mmCIF file of C-alpha atoms in Angstrom:
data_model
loop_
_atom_site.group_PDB
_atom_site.id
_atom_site.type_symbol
_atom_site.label_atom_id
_atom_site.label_comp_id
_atom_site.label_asym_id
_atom_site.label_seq_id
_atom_site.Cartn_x
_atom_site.Cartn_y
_atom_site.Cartn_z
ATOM 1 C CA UNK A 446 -16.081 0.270 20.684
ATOM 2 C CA UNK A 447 -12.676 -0.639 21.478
ATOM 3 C CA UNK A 448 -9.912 -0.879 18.564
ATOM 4 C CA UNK A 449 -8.593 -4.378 18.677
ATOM 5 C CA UNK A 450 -6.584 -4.521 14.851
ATOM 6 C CA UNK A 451 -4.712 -2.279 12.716
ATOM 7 C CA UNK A 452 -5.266 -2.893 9.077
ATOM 8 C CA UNK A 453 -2.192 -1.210 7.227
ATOM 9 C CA UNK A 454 -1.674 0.033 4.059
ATOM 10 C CA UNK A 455 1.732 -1.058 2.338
ATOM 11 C CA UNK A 456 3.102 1.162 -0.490
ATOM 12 C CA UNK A 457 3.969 4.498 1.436
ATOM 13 C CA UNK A 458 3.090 4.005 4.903
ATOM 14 C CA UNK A 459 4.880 0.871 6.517
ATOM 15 C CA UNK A 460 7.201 0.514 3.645
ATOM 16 C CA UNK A 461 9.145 2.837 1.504
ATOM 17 C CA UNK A 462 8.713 0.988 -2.216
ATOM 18 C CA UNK A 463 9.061 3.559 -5.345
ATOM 19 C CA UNK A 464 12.261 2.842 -6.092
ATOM 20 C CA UNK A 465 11.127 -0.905 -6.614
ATOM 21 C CA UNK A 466 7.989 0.673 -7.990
ATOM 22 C CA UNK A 467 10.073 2.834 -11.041
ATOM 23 C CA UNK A 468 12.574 0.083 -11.787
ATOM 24 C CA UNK A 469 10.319 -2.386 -12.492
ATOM 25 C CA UNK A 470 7.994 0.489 -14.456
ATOM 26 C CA UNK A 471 10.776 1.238 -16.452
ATOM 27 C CA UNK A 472 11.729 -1.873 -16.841
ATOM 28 C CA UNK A 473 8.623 -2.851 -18.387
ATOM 29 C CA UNK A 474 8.846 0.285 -20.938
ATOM 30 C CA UNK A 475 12.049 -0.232 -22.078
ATOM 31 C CA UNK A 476 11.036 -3.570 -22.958
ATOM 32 C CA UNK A 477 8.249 -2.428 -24.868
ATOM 33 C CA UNK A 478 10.016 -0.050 -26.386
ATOM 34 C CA UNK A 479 8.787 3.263 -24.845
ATOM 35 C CA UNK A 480 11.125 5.818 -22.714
ATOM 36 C CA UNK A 481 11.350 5.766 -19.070
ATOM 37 C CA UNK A 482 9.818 7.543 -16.608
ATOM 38 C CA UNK A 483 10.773 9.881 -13.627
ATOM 39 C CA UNK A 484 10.320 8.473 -10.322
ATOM 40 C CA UNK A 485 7.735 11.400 -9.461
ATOM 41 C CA UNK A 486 5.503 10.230 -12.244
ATOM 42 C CA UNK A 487 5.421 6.501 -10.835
ATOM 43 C CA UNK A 488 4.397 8.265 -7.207
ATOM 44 C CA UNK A 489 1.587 9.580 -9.038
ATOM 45 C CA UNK A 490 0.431 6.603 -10.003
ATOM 46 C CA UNK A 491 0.804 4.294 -6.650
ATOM 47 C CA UNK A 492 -2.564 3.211 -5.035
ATOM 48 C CA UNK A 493 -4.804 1.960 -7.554
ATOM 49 C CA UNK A 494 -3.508 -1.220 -7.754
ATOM 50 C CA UNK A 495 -1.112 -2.445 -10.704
ATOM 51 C CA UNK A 496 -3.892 -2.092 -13.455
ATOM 52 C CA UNK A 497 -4.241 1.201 -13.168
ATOM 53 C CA UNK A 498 0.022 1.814 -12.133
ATOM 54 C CA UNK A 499 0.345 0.325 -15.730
ATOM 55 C CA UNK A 500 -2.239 1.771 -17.840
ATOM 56 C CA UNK A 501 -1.535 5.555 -16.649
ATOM 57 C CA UNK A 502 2.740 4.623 -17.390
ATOM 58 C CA UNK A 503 1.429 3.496 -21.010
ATOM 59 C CA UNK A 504 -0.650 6.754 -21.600
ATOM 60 C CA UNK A 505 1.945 9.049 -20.213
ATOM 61 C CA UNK A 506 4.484 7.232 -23.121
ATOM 62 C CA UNK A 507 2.167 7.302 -25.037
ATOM 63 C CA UNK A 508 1.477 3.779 -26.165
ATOM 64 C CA UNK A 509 -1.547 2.543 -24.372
ATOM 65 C CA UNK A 510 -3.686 0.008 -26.435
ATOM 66 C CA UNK A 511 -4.837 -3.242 -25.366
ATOM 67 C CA UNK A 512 -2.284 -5.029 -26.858
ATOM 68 C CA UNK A 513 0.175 -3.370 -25.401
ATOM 69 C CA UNK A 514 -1.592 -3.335 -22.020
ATOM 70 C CA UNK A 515 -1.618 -6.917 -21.943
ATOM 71 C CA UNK A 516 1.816 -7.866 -22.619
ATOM 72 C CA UNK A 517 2.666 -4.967 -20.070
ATOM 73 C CA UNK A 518 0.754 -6.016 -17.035
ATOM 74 C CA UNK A 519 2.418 -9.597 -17.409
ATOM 75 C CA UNK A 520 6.369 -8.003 -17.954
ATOM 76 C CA UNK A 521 5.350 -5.519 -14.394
ATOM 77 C CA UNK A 522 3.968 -8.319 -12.066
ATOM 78 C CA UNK A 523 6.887 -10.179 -13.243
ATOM 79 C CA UNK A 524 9.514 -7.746 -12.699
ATOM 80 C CA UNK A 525 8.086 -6.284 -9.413
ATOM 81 C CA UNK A 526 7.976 -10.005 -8.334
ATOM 82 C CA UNK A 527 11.659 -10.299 -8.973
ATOM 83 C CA UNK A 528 12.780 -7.441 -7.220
ATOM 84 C CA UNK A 529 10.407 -5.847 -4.748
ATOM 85 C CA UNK A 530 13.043 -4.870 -2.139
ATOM 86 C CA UNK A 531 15.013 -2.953 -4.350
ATOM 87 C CA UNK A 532 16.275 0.041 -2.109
ATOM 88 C CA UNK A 533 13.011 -0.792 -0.276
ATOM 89 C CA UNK A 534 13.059 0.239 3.824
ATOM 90 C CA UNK A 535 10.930 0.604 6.844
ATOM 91 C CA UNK A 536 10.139 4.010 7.326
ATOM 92 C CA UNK A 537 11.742 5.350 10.665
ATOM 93 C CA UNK A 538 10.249 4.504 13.623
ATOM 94 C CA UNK A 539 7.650 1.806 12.150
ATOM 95 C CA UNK A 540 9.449 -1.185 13.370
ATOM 96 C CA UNK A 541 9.414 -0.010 16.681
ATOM 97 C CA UNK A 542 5.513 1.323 16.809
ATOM 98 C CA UNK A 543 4.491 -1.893 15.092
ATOM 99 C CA UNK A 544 6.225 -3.862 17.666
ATOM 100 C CA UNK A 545 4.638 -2.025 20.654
ATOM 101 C CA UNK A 546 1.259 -2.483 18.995
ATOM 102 C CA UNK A 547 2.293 -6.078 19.002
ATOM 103 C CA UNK A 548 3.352 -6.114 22.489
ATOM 104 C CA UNK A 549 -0.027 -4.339 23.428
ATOM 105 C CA UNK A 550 -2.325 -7.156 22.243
ATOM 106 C CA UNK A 551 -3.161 -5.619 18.715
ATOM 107 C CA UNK A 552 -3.993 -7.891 16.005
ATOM 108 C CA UNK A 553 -1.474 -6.343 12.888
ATOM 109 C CA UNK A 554 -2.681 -6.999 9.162
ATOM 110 C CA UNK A 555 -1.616 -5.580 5.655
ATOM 111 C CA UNK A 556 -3.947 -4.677 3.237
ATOM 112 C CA UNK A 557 -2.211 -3.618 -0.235
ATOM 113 C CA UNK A 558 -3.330 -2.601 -4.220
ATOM 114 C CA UNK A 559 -0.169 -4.384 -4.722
ATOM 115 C CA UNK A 560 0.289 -7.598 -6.366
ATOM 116 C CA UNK A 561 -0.280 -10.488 -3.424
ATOM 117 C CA UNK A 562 3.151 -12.209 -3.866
ATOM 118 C CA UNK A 563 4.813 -8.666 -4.346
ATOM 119 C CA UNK A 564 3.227 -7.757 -1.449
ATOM 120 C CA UNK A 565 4.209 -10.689 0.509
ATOM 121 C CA UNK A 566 7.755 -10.636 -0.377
ATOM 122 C CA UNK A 567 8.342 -6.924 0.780
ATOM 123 C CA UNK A 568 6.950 -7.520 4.002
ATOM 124 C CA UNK A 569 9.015 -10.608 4.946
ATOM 125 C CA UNK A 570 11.821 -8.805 3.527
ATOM 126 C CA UNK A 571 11.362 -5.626 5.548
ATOM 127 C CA UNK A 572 9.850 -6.943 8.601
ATOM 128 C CA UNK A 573 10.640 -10.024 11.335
ATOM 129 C CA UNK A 574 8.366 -13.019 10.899
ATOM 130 C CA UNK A 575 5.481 -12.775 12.904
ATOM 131 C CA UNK A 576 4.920 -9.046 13.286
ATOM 132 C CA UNK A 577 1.697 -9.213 11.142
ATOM 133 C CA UNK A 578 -1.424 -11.185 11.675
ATOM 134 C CA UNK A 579 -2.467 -11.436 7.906
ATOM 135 C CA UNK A 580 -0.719 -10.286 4.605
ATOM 136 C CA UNK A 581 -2.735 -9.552 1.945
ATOM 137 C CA UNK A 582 -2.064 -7.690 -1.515
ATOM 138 C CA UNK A 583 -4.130 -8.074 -4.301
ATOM 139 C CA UNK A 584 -5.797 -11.020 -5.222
ATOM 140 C CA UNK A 585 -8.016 -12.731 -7.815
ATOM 141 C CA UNK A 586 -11.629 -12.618 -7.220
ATOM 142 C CA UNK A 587 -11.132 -10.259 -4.346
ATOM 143 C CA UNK A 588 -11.892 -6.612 -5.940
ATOM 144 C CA UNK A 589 -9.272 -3.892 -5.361
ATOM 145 C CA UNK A 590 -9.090 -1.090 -2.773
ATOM 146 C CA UNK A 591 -11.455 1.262 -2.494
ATOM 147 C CA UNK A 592 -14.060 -1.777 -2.444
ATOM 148 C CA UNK A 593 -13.836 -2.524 1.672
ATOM 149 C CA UNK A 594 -14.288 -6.494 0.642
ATOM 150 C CA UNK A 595 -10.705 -7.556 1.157
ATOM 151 C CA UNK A 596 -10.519 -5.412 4.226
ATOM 152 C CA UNK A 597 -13.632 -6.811 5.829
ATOM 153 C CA UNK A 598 -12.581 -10.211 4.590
ATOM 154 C CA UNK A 599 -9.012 -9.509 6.628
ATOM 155 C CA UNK A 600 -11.278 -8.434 9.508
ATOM 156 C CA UNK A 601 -12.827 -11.672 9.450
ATOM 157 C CA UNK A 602 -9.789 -13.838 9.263
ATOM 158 C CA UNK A 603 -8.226 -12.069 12.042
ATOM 159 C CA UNK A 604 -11.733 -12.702 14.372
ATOM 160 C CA UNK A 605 -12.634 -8.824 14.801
ATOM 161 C CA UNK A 606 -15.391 -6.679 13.595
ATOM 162 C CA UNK A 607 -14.801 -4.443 11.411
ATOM 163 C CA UNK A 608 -15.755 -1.575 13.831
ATOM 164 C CA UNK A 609 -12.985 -2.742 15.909
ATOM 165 C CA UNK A 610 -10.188 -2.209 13.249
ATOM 166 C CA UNK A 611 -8.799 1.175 12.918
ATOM 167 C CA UNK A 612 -7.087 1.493 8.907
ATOM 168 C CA UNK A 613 -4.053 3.286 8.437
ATOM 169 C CA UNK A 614 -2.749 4.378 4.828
ATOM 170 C CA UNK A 615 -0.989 7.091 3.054
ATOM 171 C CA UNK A 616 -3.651 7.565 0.257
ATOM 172 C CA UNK A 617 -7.447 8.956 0.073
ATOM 173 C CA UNK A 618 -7.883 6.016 -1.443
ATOM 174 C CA UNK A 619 -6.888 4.269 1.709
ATOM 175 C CA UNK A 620 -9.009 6.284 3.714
ATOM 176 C CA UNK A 621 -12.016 5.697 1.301
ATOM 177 C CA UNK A 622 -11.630 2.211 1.853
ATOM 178 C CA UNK A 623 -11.355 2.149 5.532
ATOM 179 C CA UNK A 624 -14.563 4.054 6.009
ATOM 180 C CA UNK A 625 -16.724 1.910 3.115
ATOM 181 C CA UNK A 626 -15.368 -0.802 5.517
ATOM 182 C CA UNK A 627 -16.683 0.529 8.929
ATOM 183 C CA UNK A 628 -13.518 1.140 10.113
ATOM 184 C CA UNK A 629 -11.791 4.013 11.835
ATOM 185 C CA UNK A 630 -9.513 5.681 9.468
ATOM 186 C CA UNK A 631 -6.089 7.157 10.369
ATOM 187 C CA UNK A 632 -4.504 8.874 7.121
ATOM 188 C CA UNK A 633 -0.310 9.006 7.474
ATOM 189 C CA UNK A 634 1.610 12.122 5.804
ATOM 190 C CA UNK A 635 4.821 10.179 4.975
ATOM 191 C CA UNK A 636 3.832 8.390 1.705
ATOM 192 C CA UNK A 637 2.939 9.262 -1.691
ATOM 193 C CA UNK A 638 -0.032 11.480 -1.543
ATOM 194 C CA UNK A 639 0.003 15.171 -0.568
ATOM 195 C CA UNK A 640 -1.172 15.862 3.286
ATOM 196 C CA UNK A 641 -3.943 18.451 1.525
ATOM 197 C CA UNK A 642 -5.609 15.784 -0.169
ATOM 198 C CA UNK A 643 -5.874 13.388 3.197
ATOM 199 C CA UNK A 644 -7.028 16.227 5.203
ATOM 200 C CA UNK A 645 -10.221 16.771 2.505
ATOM 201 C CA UNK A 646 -10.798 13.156 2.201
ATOM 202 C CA UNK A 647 -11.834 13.541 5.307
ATOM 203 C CA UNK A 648 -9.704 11.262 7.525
ATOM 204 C CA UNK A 649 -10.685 10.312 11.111
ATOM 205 C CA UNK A 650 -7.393 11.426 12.030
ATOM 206 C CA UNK A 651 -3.795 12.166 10.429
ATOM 207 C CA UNK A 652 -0.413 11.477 11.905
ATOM 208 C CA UNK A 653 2.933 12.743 10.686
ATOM 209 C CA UNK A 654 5.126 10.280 12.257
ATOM 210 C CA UNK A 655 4.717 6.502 13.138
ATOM 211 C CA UNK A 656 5.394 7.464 16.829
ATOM 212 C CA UNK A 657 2.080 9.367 16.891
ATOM 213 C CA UNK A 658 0.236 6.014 16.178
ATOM 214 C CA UNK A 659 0.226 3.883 19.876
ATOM 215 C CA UNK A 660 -1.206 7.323 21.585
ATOM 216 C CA UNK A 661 -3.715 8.001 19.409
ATOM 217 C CA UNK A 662 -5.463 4.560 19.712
ATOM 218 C CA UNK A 663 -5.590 4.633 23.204
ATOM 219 C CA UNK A 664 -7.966 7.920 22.575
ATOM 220 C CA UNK A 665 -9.871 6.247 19.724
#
């Protein structure tokens, strides 16, 4: 069946974000009274959605408890919110690809663990108005990534099957939800996960630059 949509991961494959990521991390410890923590250790924990981002920062500084998970998750939505294109850019050569998917009749969505208004923010901030067909980050009542529900859902909206999508991340976790979805699954080495870990995941395919993208649909 022929791919008619691209469902994209945000956080590590169309934008770069962990610099927003760690200052609003940190910025969440410090006002809870813990130490920061090296940008590495906030690359580690990208994916999962913010939940999870906040929980593992308040284990590694050692303070988790509910308590203090509670009045976290509020001070990180609300500092990412703030500032989510902090030293945040395209990666090289996405604007370009994206646009000649554009040009080439493909429906363009985002599909992102990260907070929905977050999410929505970086992408008009890093990209022109109208290069994407849907934006979606994470929302309430729609369950976070791997669960394929908000990627079938953004299948829907954008009037394709999900067979016809093709979903492109930098994460296993990505990956994992692409192919719970139906979809074909294109794993990208640029982001925050290591290329070992996409390659046993079991990706349909892997690209190591954008560029790589356009010809490789026209195979699929």
């Amino acid at each position: 069946m022929m791919i008619k949509a691209c469902m994209f991961d945000l956080d590590g494959t169309i934008l770069y974000t962990l610099e927003s990521i760690t200052k609003a991390g940190n910025r969440m410890l410090r006002e809870l009274g813990f130490e920061e923590q090296p940008k590495e250790d906030f690359r580690s924990y990208c994916g999962d959605g913010a939940d999870t981002l906040v929980s593992k920062a308040l284990m590694r500084a050692g303070g988790y408890n509910r308590e203090n998970f509670d009045a976290a998750i509020i001070l990180y939505r609300k500092f990412l919110a703030e500032d989510p294109l902090y030293r945040t850019v395209p990666y090289e050569g996405m604007p370009e690809v994206l646009k000649s998917l554009k040009d080439a009749g493909y429906f363009l969505a985002v599909n992102s663990n990260k907070p929905d208004d977050s999410t929505v923010k970086a992408v008009a901030g890093g990209y022109p108005e109208g290069t994407f067909d849907a934006v979606h980050g994470q929302r309430k009542g729609v369950p976070v990534k791997p669960d394929p529900t908000g990627a079938v859902m953004t299948a829907r909206e954008l009037g394709v099957l999900p067979e016809e999508c093709c979903y492109i991340g930098d994460m296993t976790i990505d990956i994992r939800t692409g192919k719970s979805a139906g979809m074909k699954t294109i794993a990208v080495t640029w982001g925050y996960q290591d290329e070992e870990d996409l390659i046993a995941c079991g990706a349909d395919h892997i690209v190591r630059s954008p560029e790589e993208i356009p010809e490789l649909l026209k195979k699929i």
